[in-house]
């Protein structure tokens, strides 16, 4: 077989179930205290800094990182449980999620020691927000067409150009971005990009929020004008960011956030249908539950591979591909079934509001973090087709 | 479990590769390959994998037997191996020893019921029973007027069998029991019912479907790297690559669902809602994968894959046919949906997260 796919039935160990109870209890307390509303999907405009700090205080940020940097040396599977419980409860994770999932691991691998000692413990305490600066106006899928320049100057680099679609840049303290340090070569068009740590809220950097079809302003245009980045903020190899960026994306691709973003509508549908469903509703719900269960088993399986130190690039891409297509279809399938819900169902209004929001969010799900088409290219490569 | 990670599965793989190669089978219109294959499987003790040694079986674990079924799916095996394994398993639930030879389970659909009459005889009709015509004995699950469940060993010769052919070209027959006296009859263990039998059969079929999809992916990838059109291999066309990536996704989903359910069933002490979720979800998701994935495999092959000469249909049609045995995906979706609604909205996530 060209690419033997394996999705072993990894089971979460007992300590994960213990942890799950703690997370649920914490979330219930926060909901009771009014910190966030679980019936409101993870609205990007509900930025709740205190919540981040409380999650950090619980020890649920940087869970897998070394203790010397404030981490907790726990397993990917434990982190998995925390992520999915937060997601399902619609907790406001936006402020810390990118740092925890992606930026922290990049710093751990590529940042100089003094920067790790400075920033990582603060991420673990839930004090800092990160943004990812990859896309540019003329390079989204084609990451290697990025043009924003980093020009060498005394003690560092001067940045000129524009990043776009940068989630959370308006609240972020840092951005990890790729900039062009030299032209690409004939032999390697991916050559010439370097990864930098950018401190936001400095002169020379302007963040312009962009309104989305949901009405939120969650992503941004970020304009750099002679913006200075010191030498020790270079992450990894000069001109070699393409290797780093692709491995970073593996973390971004298979987690529970990749199939649970619209999950809340399914819960509300079950509530509206009540405990004596007609055949059509029962069948529709049964299929959706079978699908989410399968997605989750695949996602847990990939978490198990990460835990075992493997690099499941193809498997992670498969999970993101079918997971995001699924979460995109889910609100539409729920809408089909909701047409038969009693007018008097107690939560009908909540369900309708949620459906409106979920249907509006759905189009982005197969675009952010690498489009479906690009992912299928990666899978095809894994199958030996390219 | 997808690969042969135990000796039982390895033995099965080797026998299938030697005696049930799809090309050989496809060329042999008289079915002469069947007898040597069955003999080799029997000599290796595989049909009675799930029967303890003191009852005449080979006493393999549930997990080992499940990986034999994955392999059987990868080879689209068309002899009653899964059926005999299931029958042996059912009989041993009633502490009934298994006889030699081909067997199958009756009923094979959740809608069919077999009744145990007051005089100890059995009556009822079971449709679409896989390999009934080929079987020497049936393992029958019946219930009496009060609803108590019994397991019976029945001589196939005592039943009326109307031959039928399933979508995949395998026997799928109607079995009528008209006051048939069983060779042996025992009460089923506490809590054992027809749902359990159907779910066990469903997990077996899920593994077979997932195995068939693995093969569909493999032969489709291979074909796309061979076939040239517009002066290049069709694997170089992005549209074809994306179709194959989707097929890989469906194959992966089926594999994940089926192996997870098999693992759940193999390690369960109590057949609760969680195991129900695993088994029902596997049958639902694997059936959906068979439809989507099988469609893509055919698309990639173009017309050649539509010929009876080509081996593609051995996998694709069987994967589609297996959807119907032991309850279709729509049937299980309704049952799962009812269970979820009955537990209520706030218990949905705890159920999903319990696995
Ligand atoms: C909500 C949201 C948040 C985002 N957050 C961030 C962020 O924080 N940081 C960041 O850097 N980016 C972010 N992005 C940007 C995202 O990564 C890009 O949108 C994505 O990579 C696609 O790039 P594009 O929008 O330029 O589309 P294009 O690259 O122009 O693609 C348009 C269409 O063409 C298809 N296409 C392009 N090339 C090919 C090809 N070779 N083969 C087949 N099809 C192709 C694409 O799949 C897509 O369907 C975000 C996007 C969204 C929607």
PDB file of C-alpha atoms in Angstrom, chain A residues 1-12 17 20 24 84-85 88 259-260 263 266-268 270-287 289-298 300-301 318 321-322 329 372-377 379-381 383-386, chain B residues 1-3 5 214-215 217-218 221-222 224-225 235-236 238 240-246 248-257 259-261 263-264 277-278 280-282 284-285 288 292 329-338 340-346 348-355:
ATOM      1  CA  UNK A   1       0.000   0.000   0.000  1.00  0.00           C
ATOM      2  CA  UNK A   2       1.329   3.438  -0.928  1.00  0.00           C
ATOM      3  CA  UNK A   3       0.287   5.154   2.279  1.00  0.00           C
ATOM      4  CA  UNK A   4      -0.893   2.715   4.897  1.00  0.00           C
ATOM      5  CA  UNK A   5      -3.360   4.744   6.889  1.00  0.00           C
ATOM      6  CA  UNK A   6      -3.794   3.658  10.462  1.00  0.00           C
ATOM      7  CA  UNK A   7      -6.161   5.091  12.981  1.00  0.00           C
ATOM      8  CA  UNK A   8      -5.604   2.982  16.068  1.00  0.00           C
ATOM      9  CA  UNK A   9      -8.428   3.090  18.608  1.00  0.00           C
ATOM     10  CA  UNK A  10      -6.534   5.126  21.193  1.00  0.00           C
ATOM     11  CA  UNK A  11      -8.435   5.342  24.500  1.00  0.00           C
ATOM     12  CA  UNK A  12      -8.029   8.256  26.835  1.00  0.00           C
ATOM     13  CA  UNK A  17     -11.256  11.406  32.623  1.00  0.00           C
ATOM     14  CA  UNK A  20     -12.305  16.138  32.224  1.00  0.00           C
ATOM     15  CA  UNK A  24     -16.349  20.559  33.443  1.00  0.00           C
ATOM     16  CA  UNK A  84     -12.654  19.662  23.534  1.00  0.00           C
ATOM     17  CA  UNK A  85     -14.434  20.502  26.777  1.00  0.00           C
ATOM     18  CA  UNK A  88     -18.124  22.201  23.439  1.00  0.00           C
ATOM     19  CA  UNK A 259     -14.738  19.480  13.776  1.00  0.00           C
ATOM     20  CA  UNK A 260     -16.502  20.968  16.798  1.00  0.00           C
ATOM     21  CA  UNK A 263     -21.293  21.418  17.212  1.00  0.00           C
ATOM     22  CA  UNK A 266     -26.581  19.632  17.261  1.00  0.00           C
ATOM     23  CA  UNK A 267     -27.039  19.819  21.028  1.00  0.00           C
ATOM     24  CA  UNK A 268     -29.757  22.450  20.653  1.00  0.00           C
ATOM     25  CA  UNK A 270     -31.654  17.394  20.320  1.00  0.00           C
ATOM     26  CA  UNK A 271     -33.095  19.683  22.984  1.00  0.00           C
ATOM     27  CA  UNK A 272     -35.713  21.071  20.593  1.00  0.00           C
ATOM     28  CA  UNK A 273     -36.696  17.651  19.258  1.00  0.00           C
ATOM     29  CA  UNK A 274     -37.295  16.364  22.777  1.00  0.00           C
ATOM     30  CA  UNK A 275     -37.135  12.794  23.985  1.00  0.00           C
ATOM     31  CA  UNK A 276     -39.713  11.289  21.695  1.00  0.00           C
ATOM     32  CA  UNK A 277     -38.437  11.985  18.166  1.00  0.00           C
ATOM     33  CA  UNK A 278     -40.264  11.130  14.962  1.00  0.00           C
ATOM     34  CA  UNK A 279     -38.463   8.760  12.608  1.00  0.00           C
ATOM     35  CA  UNK A 280     -37.014  11.455  10.403  1.00  0.00           C
ATOM     36  CA  UNK A 281     -35.536  13.423  13.290  1.00  0.00           C
ATOM     37  CA  UNK A 282     -34.237  10.278  14.948  1.00  0.00           C
ATOM     38  CA  UNK A 283     -32.532   9.164  11.752  1.00  0.00           C
ATOM     39  CA  UNK A 284     -31.026  12.583  11.094  1.00  0.00           C
ATOM     40  CA  UNK A 285     -29.715  12.912  14.617  1.00  0.00           C
ATOM     41  CA  UNK A 286     -28.412   9.346  14.640  1.00  0.00           C
ATOM     42  CA  UNK A 287     -26.392   9.918  11.483  1.00  0.00           C
ATOM     43  CA  UNK A 289     -23.965  11.578  16.047  1.00  0.00           C
ATOM     44  CA  UNK A 290     -22.337   8.635  14.233  1.00  0.00           C
ATOM     45  CA  UNK A 291     -20.364  11.109  12.147  1.00  0.00           C
ATOM     46  CA  UNK A 292     -19.171  13.256  15.028  1.00  0.00           C
ATOM     47  CA  UNK A 293     -18.258  10.163  17.013  1.00  0.00           C
ATOM     48  CA  UNK A 294     -16.171   8.893  14.101  1.00  0.00           C
ATOM     49  CA  UNK A 295     -14.479  12.266  13.623  1.00  0.00           C
ATOM     50  CA  UNK A 296     -13.644  12.363  17.268  1.00  0.00           C
ATOM     51  CA  UNK A 297     -12.210   8.850  17.262  1.00  0.00           C
ATOM     52  CA  UNK A 298      -9.978   9.863  14.338  1.00  0.00           C
ATOM     53  CA  UNK A 300      -8.077  11.224  19.324  1.00  0.00           C
ATOM     54  CA  UNK A 301      -6.131   8.712  17.303  1.00  0.00           C
ATOM     55  CA  UNK A 318      -7.365  13.941   6.460  1.00  0.00           C
ATOM     56  CA  UNK A 321     -10.355  17.875   5.555  1.00  0.00           C
ATOM     57  CA  UNK A 322     -13.274  15.694   6.543  1.00  0.00           C
ATOM     58  CA  UNK A 329     -22.411  20.911   6.579  1.00  0.00           C
ATOM     59  CA  UNK A 372      -9.640  22.003   1.560  1.00  0.00           C
ATOM     60  CA  UNK A 373      -8.037  22.036  -1.865  1.00  0.00           C
ATOM     61  CA  UNK A 374      -4.572  22.609  -0.452  1.00  0.00           C
ATOM     62  CA  UNK A 375      -5.078  19.872   2.140  1.00  0.00           C
ATOM     63  CA  UNK A 376      -6.169  17.437  -0.521  1.00  0.00           C
ATOM     64  CA  UNK A 377      -2.947  18.229  -2.327  1.00  0.00           C
ATOM     65  CA  UNK A 379      -3.029  14.045   1.126  1.00  0.00           C
ATOM     66  CA  UNK A 380      -2.437  13.276  -2.546  1.00  0.00           C
ATOM     67  CA  UNK A 381       1.303  13.673  -1.979  1.00  0.00           C
ATOM     68  CA  UNK A 383      -0.682   8.789  -1.346  1.00  0.00           C
ATOM     69  CA  UNK A 384       2.242   8.953  -3.752  1.00  0.00           C
ATOM     70  CA  UNK A 385       0.390  10.821  -6.487  1.00  0.00           C
ATOM     71  CA  UNK A 386       2.747  13.790  -6.743  1.00  0.00           C
TER      72      UNK A 386
ATOM     73  CA  UNK B   1      -5.497  -3.808  13.841  1.00  0.00           C
ATOM     74  CA  UNK B   2      -5.519  -2.613  10.228  1.00  0.00           C
ATOM     75  CA  UNK B   3      -2.287  -4.476   9.640  1.00  0.00           C
ATOM     76  CA  UNK B   5      -0.560  -7.447  14.235  1.00  0.00           C
ATOM     77  CA  UNK B 214      -8.578   0.073   2.017  1.00  0.00           C
ATOM     78  CA  UNK B 215      -8.303  -2.102  -1.064  1.00  0.00           C
ATOM     79  CA  UNK B 217      -8.027   3.059  -2.231  1.00  0.00           C
ATOM     80  CA  UNK B 218      -4.981   0.963  -2.985  1.00  0.00           C
ATOM     81  CA  UNK B 221      -4.139   4.880  -6.457  1.00  0.00           C
ATOM     82  CA  UNK B 222      -2.254   2.216  -8.383  1.00  0.00           C
ATOM     83  CA  UNK B 224      -4.226   6.340 -11.449  1.00  0.00           C
ATOM     84  CA  UNK B 225      -0.447   5.975 -11.544  1.00  0.00           C
ATOM     85  CA  UNK B 235      -2.753  10.795 -11.070  1.00  0.00           C
ATOM     86  CA  UNK B 236      -1.184  14.103 -12.130  1.00  0.00           C
ATOM     87  CA  UNK B 238      -5.558  17.748  -9.638  1.00  0.00           C
ATOM     88  CA  UNK B 240      -8.203  13.093  -9.794  1.00  0.00           C
ATOM     89  CA  UNK B 241      -5.859  13.729  -6.869  1.00  0.00           C
ATOM     90  CA  UNK B 242      -8.638  15.411  -4.955  1.00  0.00           C
ATOM     91  CA  UNK B 243     -11.006  12.560  -5.619  1.00  0.00           C
ATOM     92  CA  UNK B 244      -8.423  10.115  -4.321  1.00  0.00           C
ATOM     93  CA  UNK B 245      -7.784  12.298  -1.268  1.00  0.00           C
ATOM     94  CA  UNK B 246     -11.504  12.133  -0.529  1.00  0.00           C
ATOM     95  CA  UNK B 248      -8.572   8.234   1.466  1.00  0.00           C
ATOM     96  CA  UNK B 249     -10.700  10.248   3.895  1.00  0.00           C
ATOM     97  CA  UNK B 250     -13.645   7.897   3.573  1.00  0.00           C
ATOM     98  CA  UNK B 251     -11.398   4.874   3.916  1.00  0.00           C
ATOM     99  CA  UNK B 252      -9.778   6.405   6.995  1.00  0.00           C
ATOM    100  CA  UNK B 253     -13.138   7.241   8.554  1.00  0.00           C
ATOM    101  CA  UNK B 254     -14.418   3.710   7.978  1.00  0.00           C
ATOM    102  CA  UNK B 255     -11.254   2.229   9.401  1.00  0.00           C
ATOM    103  CA  UNK B 256     -11.332   4.466  12.466  1.00  0.00           C
ATOM    104  CA  UNK B 257     -15.012   3.801  13.155  1.00  0.00           C
ATOM    105  CA  UNK B 259     -11.583  -0.550  14.602  1.00  0.00           C
ATOM    106  CA  UNK B 260     -12.846   1.631  17.425  1.00  0.00           C
ATOM    107  CA  UNK B 261     -16.103  -0.335  17.598  1.00  0.00           C
ATOM    108  CA  UNK B 263     -11.979  -2.513  20.240  1.00  0.00           C
ATOM    109  CA  UNK B 264     -15.007  -1.414  22.278  1.00  0.00           C
ATOM    110  CA  UNK B 277     -22.836   4.134  20.252  1.00  0.00           C
ATOM    111  CA  UNK B 278     -19.586   2.587  19.019  1.00  0.00           C
ATOM    112  CA  UNK B 280     -24.132   1.536  15.711  1.00  0.00           C
ATOM    113  CA  UNK B 281     -21.954   4.490  14.681  1.00  0.00           C
ATOM    114  CA  UNK B 282     -19.488   2.176  12.969  1.00  0.00           C
ATOM    115  CA  UNK B 284     -23.655   3.946   9.944  1.00  0.00           C
ATOM    116  CA  UNK B 285     -20.357   5.616   9.097  1.00  0.00           C
ATOM    117  CA  UNK B 288     -21.766   6.000   4.234  1.00  0.00           C
ATOM    118  CA  UNK B 292     -19.012   7.743  -1.158  1.00  0.00           C
ATOM    119  CA  UNK B 329     -27.339   2.495   8.302  1.00  0.00           C
ATOM    120  CA  UNK B 330     -30.801   4.083   8.263  1.00  0.00           C
ATOM    121  CA  UNK B 331     -32.057   1.486  10.694  1.00  0.00           C
ATOM    122  CA  UNK B 332     -29.206   2.074  13.143  1.00  0.00           C
ATOM    123  CA  UNK B 333     -29.385   5.832  12.685  1.00  0.00           C
ATOM    124  CA  UNK B 334     -32.999   5.769  13.871  1.00  0.00           C
ATOM    125  CA  UNK B 335     -32.081   3.586  16.843  1.00  0.00           C
ATOM    126  CA  UNK B 336     -29.105   5.751  17.769  1.00  0.00           C
ATOM    127  CA  UNK B 337     -31.148   8.924  17.328  1.00  0.00           C
ATOM    128  CA  UNK B 338     -33.829   7.557  19.655  1.00  0.00           C
ATOM    129  CA  UNK B 340     -29.659  10.133  22.065  1.00  0.00           C
ATOM    130  CA  UNK B 341     -33.025  11.913  22.349  1.00  0.00           C
ATOM    131  CA  UNK B 342     -34.080   9.672  25.181  1.00  0.00           C
ATOM    132  CA  UNK B 343     -30.963  10.605  27.152  1.00  0.00           C
ATOM    133  CA  UNK B 344     -31.532  14.281  26.415  1.00  0.00           C
ATOM    134  CA  UNK B 345     -29.474  17.147  25.005  1.00  0.00           C
ATOM    135  CA  UNK B 346     -27.220  17.599  28.019  1.00  0.00           C
ATOM    136  CA  UNK B 348     -25.153  13.966  24.267  1.00  0.00           C
ATOM    137  CA  UNK B 349     -21.633  15.300  24.674  1.00  0.00           C
ATOM    138  CA  UNK B 350     -20.906  13.175  27.755  1.00  0.00           C
ATOM    139  CA  UNK B 351     -21.916  10.141  25.670  1.00  0.00           C
ATOM    140  CA  UNK B 352     -19.698  11.074  22.717  1.00  0.00           C
ATOM    141  CA  UNK B 353     -16.797  12.002  24.997  1.00  0.00           C
ATOM    142  CA  UNK B 354     -17.115   8.765  26.955  1.00  0.00           C
ATOM    143  CA  UNK B 355     -15.327   6.871  24.209  1.00  0.00           C
TER     144      UNK B 355
END
